[in-house]
mmCIF file of C-alpha atoms in Angstrom:
data_model
loop_
_atom_site.group_PDB
_atom_site.id
_atom_site.type_symbol
_atom_site.label_atom_id
_atom_site.label_comp_id
_atom_site.label_asym_id
_atom_site.label_seq_id
_atom_site.Cartn_x
_atom_site.Cartn_y
_atom_site.Cartn_z
ATOM 1 C CA MET A 254 1.266 -0.898 -54.156
ATOM 2 C CA LEU A 255 -0.147 -4.394 -54.655
ATOM 3 C CA HIS A 256 -3.687 -4.365 -56.036
ATOM 4 C CA ARG A 257 -6.226 -6.218 -53.883
ATOM 5 C CA ARG A 258 -7.339 -8.280 -56.886
ATOM 6 C CA SER A 259 -3.760 -9.485 -57.448
ATOM 7 C CA LEU A 260 -3.075 -10.449 -53.824
ATOM 8 C CA PRO A 261 -4.536 -14.002 -53.944
ATOM 9 C CA LEU A 262 -2.572 -14.707 -57.121
ATOM 10 C CA CYS A 263 0.681 -13.504 -55.534
ATOM 11 C CA LEU A 264 0.025 -15.547 -52.376
ATOM 12 C CA SER A 265 -0.704 -18.600 -54.521
ATOM 13 C CA GLY A 266 2.574 -18.127 -56.373
ATOM 14 C CA ALA A 267 4.549 -17.768 -53.136
ATOM 15 C CA ALA A 268 2.981 -20.931 -51.695
ATOM 16 C CA LEU A 269 3.661 -22.802 -54.932
ATOM 17 C CA ILE A 270 7.331 -21.817 -54.770
ATOM 18 C CA ILE A 271 7.508 -23.243 -51.239
ATOM 19 C CA PHE A 272 5.864 -26.460 -52.388
ATOM 20 C CA ILE A 273 8.168 -26.843 -55.400
ATOM 21 C CA THR A 274 11.204 -26.205 -53.186
ATOM 22 C CA LEU A 275 10.104 -28.991 -50.849
ATOM 23 C CA LEU A 276 9.299 -31.247 -53.802
ATOM 24 C CA VAL A 277 12.747 -30.777 -55.336
ATOM 25 C CA GLY A 278 14.341 -31.347 -51.929
ATOM 26 C CA ILE A 279 12.501 -34.649 -51.521
ATOM 27 C CA VAL A 280 13.255 -35.866 -55.052
ATOM 28 C CA THR A 281 16.968 -35.025 -54.762
ATOM 29 C CA ASP A 282 17.185 -36.327 -51.166
ATOM 30 C CA ALA A 283 18.646 -32.992 -50.052
ATOM 31 C CA ASN A 284 20.362 -32.815 -46.669
ATOM 32 C CA TRP A 285 18.328 -29.796 -45.603
ATOM 33 C CA ILE A 286 15.136 -31.847 -45.874
ATOM 34 C CA HIS A 287 16.464 -34.329 -43.307
ATOM 35 C CA THR A 288 17.654 -31.465 -41.087
ATOM 36 C CA VAL A 289 14.243 -29.787 -41.098
ATOM 37 C CA ASP A 290 12.481 -33.088 -40.397
ATOM 38 C CA GLN A 291 14.805 -34.002 -37.528
ATOM 39 C CA GLN A 292 14.610 -30.599 -35.863
ATOM 40 C CA VAL A 293 10.827 -30.370 -36.035
ATOM 41 C CA ILE A 294 10.384 -33.962 -34.834
ATOM 42 C CA ALA A 295 12.741 -33.215 -31.931
ATOM 43 C CA PHE A 296 10.614 -30.196 -31.019
ATOM 44 C CA VAL A 297 7.393 -32.243 -31.124
ATOM 45 C CA THR A 298 8.994 -35.042 -29.101
ATOM 46 C CA HIS A 299 10.289 -32.726 -26.372
ATOM 47 C CA PHE A 300 7.156 -30.576 -26.207
ATOM 48 C CA HIS A 301 5.501 -33.108 -23.893
ATOM 49 C CA ALA A 302 2.725 -33.528 -26.431
ATOM 50 C CA ALA A 303 1.762 -36.829 -24.760
ATOM 51 C CA THR A 304 -0.562 -34.825 -22.500
ATOM 52 C CA LEU A 305 -2.391 -33.718 -25.652
ATOM 53 C CA LYS A 306 -2.524 -37.222 -27.096
ATOM 54 C CA PRO A 307 -6.323 -37.780 -26.748
ATOM 55 C CA LEU A 308 -7.056 -34.417 -28.395
ATOM 56 C CA LEU A 309 -4.510 -34.936 -31.178
ATOM 57 C CA LEU A 310 -5.913 -38.381 -31.983
ATOM 58 C CA ILE A 311 -9.366 -36.835 -32.402
ATOM 59 C CA ILE A 312 -7.989 -33.962 -34.490
ATOM 60 C CA THR A 313 -6.045 -36.286 -36.780
ATOM 61 C CA GLU A 314 -9.174 -38.386 -37.328
ATOM 62 C CA LEU A 315 -11.240 -35.320 -38.213
ATOM 63 C CA GLY A 316 -8.637 -34.457 -40.844
ATOM 64 C CA ASN A 317 -9.158 -37.777 -42.633
ATOM 65 C CA PRO A 318 -9.718 -37.068 -46.357
ATOM 66 C CA SER A 319 -12.902 -39.168 -46.423
ATOM 67 C CA ILE A 320 -14.378 -37.118 -43.561
ATOM 68 C CA LEU A 321 -13.325 -33.877 -45.252
ATOM 69 C CA VAL A 322 -15.072 -34.992 -48.447
ATOM 70 C CA VAL A 323 -18.331 -35.436 -46.514
ATOM 71 C CA LEU A 324 -17.898 -32.088 -44.739
ATOM 72 C CA THR A 325 -17.161 -30.360 -48.045
ATOM 73 C CA MET A 326 -20.291 -31.849 -49.628
ATOM 74 C CA LEU A 327 -22.393 -30.758 -46.651
ATOM 75 C CA LEU A 328 -20.959 -27.244 -46.807
ATOM 76 C CA ALA A 329 -21.617 -27.021 -50.554
ATOM 77 C CA ALA A 330 -25.183 -28.299 -50.044
ATOM 78 C CA ALA A 331 -25.805 -25.737 -47.285
ATOM 79 C CA LEU A 332 -24.554 -22.949 -49.548
ATOM 80 C CA LEU A 333 -26.890 -24.115 -52.309
ATOM 81 C CA LEU A 334 -29.846 -24.100 -49.928
ATOM 82 C CA CYS A 335 -28.950 -20.537 -48.954
ATOM 83 C CA ARG A 336 -28.830 -19.635 -52.665
ATOM 84 C CA TYR A 337 -25.075 -19.058 -52.758
ATOM 85 C CA ARG A 338 -24.576 -21.116 -55.909
ATOM 86 C CA THR A 339 -21.185 -19.664 -56.873
ATOM 87 C CA ALA A 340 -19.856 -20.246 -53.347
ATOM 88 C CA ALA A 341 -21.101 -23.842 -53.517
ATOM 89 C CA VAL A 342 -19.322 -24.415 -56.843
ATOM 90 C CA PHE A 343 -16.163 -22.828 -55.428
ATOM 91 C CA THR A 344 -16.257 -25.086 -52.358
ATOM 92 C CA ALA A 345 -16.934 -28.301 -54.262
ATOM 93 C CA SER A 346 -14.448 -27.642 -57.069
ATOM 94 C CA VAL A 347 -11.545 -26.767 -54.783
ATOM 95 C CA GLY A 348 -12.167 -29.911 -52.736
ATOM 96 C CA ALA A 349 -12.340 -32.153 -55.797
ATOM 97 C CA ILE A 350 -9.228 -30.719 -57.463
ATOM 98 C CA MET A 351 -7.262 -30.895 -54.213
ATOM 99 C CA GLY A 352 -8.123 -34.569 -53.726
ATOM 100 C CA VAL A 353 -7.082 -35.584 -57.238
ATOM 101 C CA LEU A 354 -3.920 -33.458 -57.141
ATOM 102 C CA ASN A 355 -2.777 -34.800 -53.783
ATOM 103 C CA VAL A 356 -3.216 -38.451 -54.722
ATOM 104 C CA SER A 357 -1.499 -37.905 -58.079
ATOM 105 C CA ILE A 358 1.565 -36.327 -56.464
ATOM 106 C CA LYS A 359 1.733 -39.062 -53.828
ATOM 107 C CA TYR A 360 1.970 -41.775 -56.487
ATOM 108 C CA LEU A 361 4.395 -39.721 -58.556
ATOM 109 C CA ILE A 362 6.858 -39.114 -55.689
ATOM 110 C CA GLN A 363 6.223 -42.328 -53.705
ATOM 111 C CA ARG A 364 7.920 -41.215 -50.489
ATOM 112 C CA PRO A 365 7.625 -43.961 -47.854
ATOM 113 C CA ARG A 366 5.991 -43.078 -44.557
ATOM 114 C CA PRO A 367 8.320 -42.701 -41.544
ATOM 115 C CA PHE A 368 7.369 -46.061 -40.002
ATOM 116 C CA ILE A 369 7.982 -47.790 -43.351
ATOM 117 C CA ALA A 370 11.381 -46.161 -43.872
ATOM 118 C CA ASP A 371 12.362 -46.939 -40.260
ATOM 119 C CA PRO A 372 10.636 -50.022 -38.746
ATOM 120 C CA GLN A 373 11.711 -48.868 -35.255
ATOM 121 C CA ILE A 374 9.196 -46.034 -35.476
ATOM 122 C CA ARG A 375 5.799 -46.989 -34.067
ATOM 123 C CA ALA A 376 2.883 -45.135 -35.594
ATOM 124 C CA LEU A 377 0.029 -44.283 -33.229
ATOM 125 C CA VAL A 378 -2.657 -44.583 -35.928
ATOM 126 C CA LYS A 379 -3.119 -46.659 -39.044
ATOM 127 C CA ALA A 380 -1.998 -45.083 -42.306
ATOM 128 C CA SER A 381 -1.514 -46.482 -45.785
ATOM 129 C CA GLY A 382 -0.187 -45.183 -49.070
ATOM 130 C CA PHE A 383 2.659 -42.772 -49.579
ATOM 131 C CA SER A 384 3.764 -39.904 -47.386
ATOM 132 C CA PHE A 385 4.361 -36.817 -49.552
ATOM 133 C CA PRO A 386 2.440 -34.549 -49.392
ATOM 134 C CA SER A 387 0.188 -34.918 -46.361
ATOM 135 C CA GLY A 388 -3.411 -35.303 -47.512
ATOM 136 C CA HIS A 389 -4.692 -34.358 -44.058
ATOM 137 C CA SER A 390 -2.735 -31.089 -44.183
ATOM 138 C CA SER A 391 -3.721 -30.105 -47.713
ATOM 139 C CA GLY A 392 -7.324 -31.146 -47.090
ATOM 140 C CA THR A 393 -7.750 -29.161 -43.882
ATOM 141 C CA MET A 394 -6.048 -26.149 -45.450
ATOM 142 C CA MET A 395 -8.529 -26.367 -48.313
ATOM 143 C CA PHE A 396 -11.646 -26.971 -46.189
ATOM 144 C CA TYR A 397 -11.064 -24.622 -43.267
ATOM 145 C CA GLY A 398 -9.412 -22.069 -45.534
ATOM 146 C CA THR A 399 -12.584 -22.076 -47.624
ATOM 147 C CA ILE A 400 -14.649 -21.489 -44.495
ATOM 148 C CA ILE A 401 -12.460 -18.508 -43.566
ATOM 149 C CA LEU A 402 -12.749 -16.936 -47.023
ATOM 150 C CA LEU A 403 -16.517 -17.428 -47.170
ATOM 151 C CA ALA A 404 -16.969 -16.085 -43.650
ATOM 152 C CA TRP A 405 -15.187 -12.845 -44.503
ATOM 153 C CA SER A 406 -17.134 -12.560 -47.745
ATOM 154 C CA LEU A 407 -20.645 -13.428 -46.578
ATOM 155 C CA PHE A 408 -20.896 -12.599 -42.866
ATOM 156 C CA LYS A 409 -21.656 -9.107 -41.554
ATOM 157 C CA HIS A 410 -20.401 -9.195 -37.955
ATOM 158 C CA THR A 411 -16.640 -8.800 -37.496
ATOM 159 C CA THR A 412 -16.675 -10.751 -34.221
ATOM 160 C CA SER A 413 -18.138 -13.805 -35.975
ATOM 161 C CA LYS A 414 -15.582 -13.541 -38.747
ATOM 162 C CA TRP A 415 -12.660 -13.475 -36.320
ATOM 163 C CA LEU A 416 -14.062 -16.283 -34.171
ATOM 164 C CA ILE A 417 -14.446 -18.544 -37.223
ATOM 165 C CA THR A 418 -10.981 -17.577 -38.447
ATOM 166 C CA ILE A 419 -9.296 -18.374 -35.134
ATOM 167 C CA LEU A 420 -11.051 -21.745 -34.790
ATOM 168 C CA ALA A 421 -10.296 -22.666 -38.411
ATOM 169 C CA VAL A 422 -6.616 -21.721 -38.106
ATOM 170 C CA LEU A 423 -6.374 -23.797 -34.925
ATOM 171 C CA MET A 424 -7.857 -26.813 -36.719
ATOM 172 C CA ILE A 425 -5.408 -26.427 -39.603
ATOM 173 C CA GLY A 426 -2.382 -26.075 -37.326
ATOM 174 C CA LEU A 427 -3.374 -28.856 -34.935
ATOM 175 C CA THR A 428 -4.086 -31.250 -37.799
ATOM 176 C CA GLY A 429 -0.596 -30.748 -39.208
ATOM 177 C CA TYR A 430 0.935 -31.071 -35.750
ATOM 178 C CA SER A 431 -1.041 -34.247 -35.075
ATOM 179 C CA ARG A 432 0.267 -35.955 -38.232
ATOM 180 C CA ILE A 433 3.828 -35.456 -37.029
ATOM 181 C CA PHE A 434 2.934 -36.493 -33.473
ATOM 182 C CA VAL A 435 1.356 -39.800 -34.525
ATOM 183 C CA ARG A 436 4.458 -40.474 -36.682
ATOM 184 C CA VAL A 437 2.728 -41.119 -39.992
ATOM 185 C CA HIS A 438 4.210 -38.073 -41.749
ATOM 186 C CA TYR A 439 7.468 -36.189 -41.872
ATOM 187 C CA PRO A 440 7.231 -32.465 -41.072
ATOM 188 C CA THR A 441 8.153 -31.657 -44.680
ATOM 189 C CA ASP A 442 5.124 -33.697 -45.805
ATOM 190 C CA VAL A 443 2.944 -31.469 -43.646
ATOM 191 C CA PHE A 444 4.579 -28.239 -44.846
ATOM 192 C CA ALA A 445 4.156 -29.404 -48.445
ATOM 193 C CA GLY A 446 0.486 -30.237 -47.831
ATOM 194 C CA PHE A 447 -0.132 -26.810 -46.324
ATOM 195 C CA SER A 448 1.643 -24.954 -49.141
ATOM 196 C CA LEU A 449 -0.049 -26.989 -51.888
ATOM 197 C CA GLY A 450 -3.485 -26.548 -50.330
ATOM 198 C CA PHE A 451 -2.938 -22.826 -49.822
ATOM 199 C CA ALA A 452 -1.669 -22.343 -53.378
ATOM 200 C CA LEU A 453 -4.751 -24.011 -54.865
ATOM 201 C CA LEU A 454 -7.086 -22.208 -52.465
ATOM 202 C CA MET A 455 -5.701 -18.767 -53.324
ATOM 203 C CA LEU A 456 -5.664 -19.492 -57.055
ATOM 204 C CA SER A 457 -9.300 -20.604 -56.911
ATOM 205 C CA TRP A 458 -10.236 -17.594 -54.806
ATOM 206 C CA TRP A 459 -8.588 -15.274 -57.317
ATOM 207 C CA PHE A 460 -10.780 -16.808 -60.040
ATOM 208 C CA PHE A 461 -14.070 -17.055 -58.125
ATOM 209 C CA SER A 462 -14.020 -13.942 -55.888
ATOM 210 C CA PRO A 463 -15.394 -11.473 -58.495
ATOM 211 C CA TYR A 464 -18.351 -13.794 -59.195
ATOM 212 C CA LEU A 465 -18.918 -14.386 -55.480
ATOM 213 C CA SER A 466 -18.931 -10.661 -54.802
ATOM 214 C CA ARG A 467 -21.474 -9.957 -57.537
ATOM 215 C CA GLN A 468 -23.745 -12.820 -56.457
ATOM 216 C CA HIS A 469 -23.600 -11.681 -52.821
ATOM 217 C CA GLN A 470 -24.586 -8.148 -53.827
ATOM 218 C CA ARG A 471 -27.507 -9.442 -55.912
ATOM 219 C CA LYS A 472 -28.710 -11.637 -53.029
ATOM 220 C CA GLN A 473 -28.553 -8.727 -50.585
ATOM 221 C CA LYS A 474 -30.683 -6.608 -52.917
ATOM 222 C CA ALA A 475 -33.167 -9.470 -53.408
ATOM 223 C CA ASP A 476 -33.496 -9.975 -49.637
ATOM 224 C CA ARG A 477 -34.330 -6.317 -48.967
#
């Protein structure tokens, strides 16, 4: 039976394998990468997502890395004010590492965005830089994933935990969907962003969770 302490590490490894598989597929220009992209784009195109266009444009803007940086700093500051110092360090460090890692991989792989590779594609929002992996996807996975983990660690009421989890998962999923809808990313960029963000999140959680648990217990005793 898998030990609870080992679970985040195993999940991180599984997500990393997915990311590396996508990375190798992109670098080698594998046929299955094009097949996955075409099939997912066809699904998005025929899903009548145009009715959701106003919402998706808002969601994709909220997933902008610069906005996520501000939100991450605010979350870390709020945790510090509430005397959750380890949680604040966890939040800030995961966000910083994810930002550097994502940009580094983008410039290493240099995959053109869909509208650059095919001038007939009209993007619905402005986007610059390279395409792989999606910074919006990895960033939202990191930020909202952090909120989920902290909610289950620090909150008492199960209803609140599940409500936060559902809303956070919706934001993650809709952000990835929006990046495909506005035609600035391939689906495999989004999948790679999700898997990379999840791998880093779980690895960081594996490292920080024992310290977070001890600090939370000390704070509960101090508040009594």
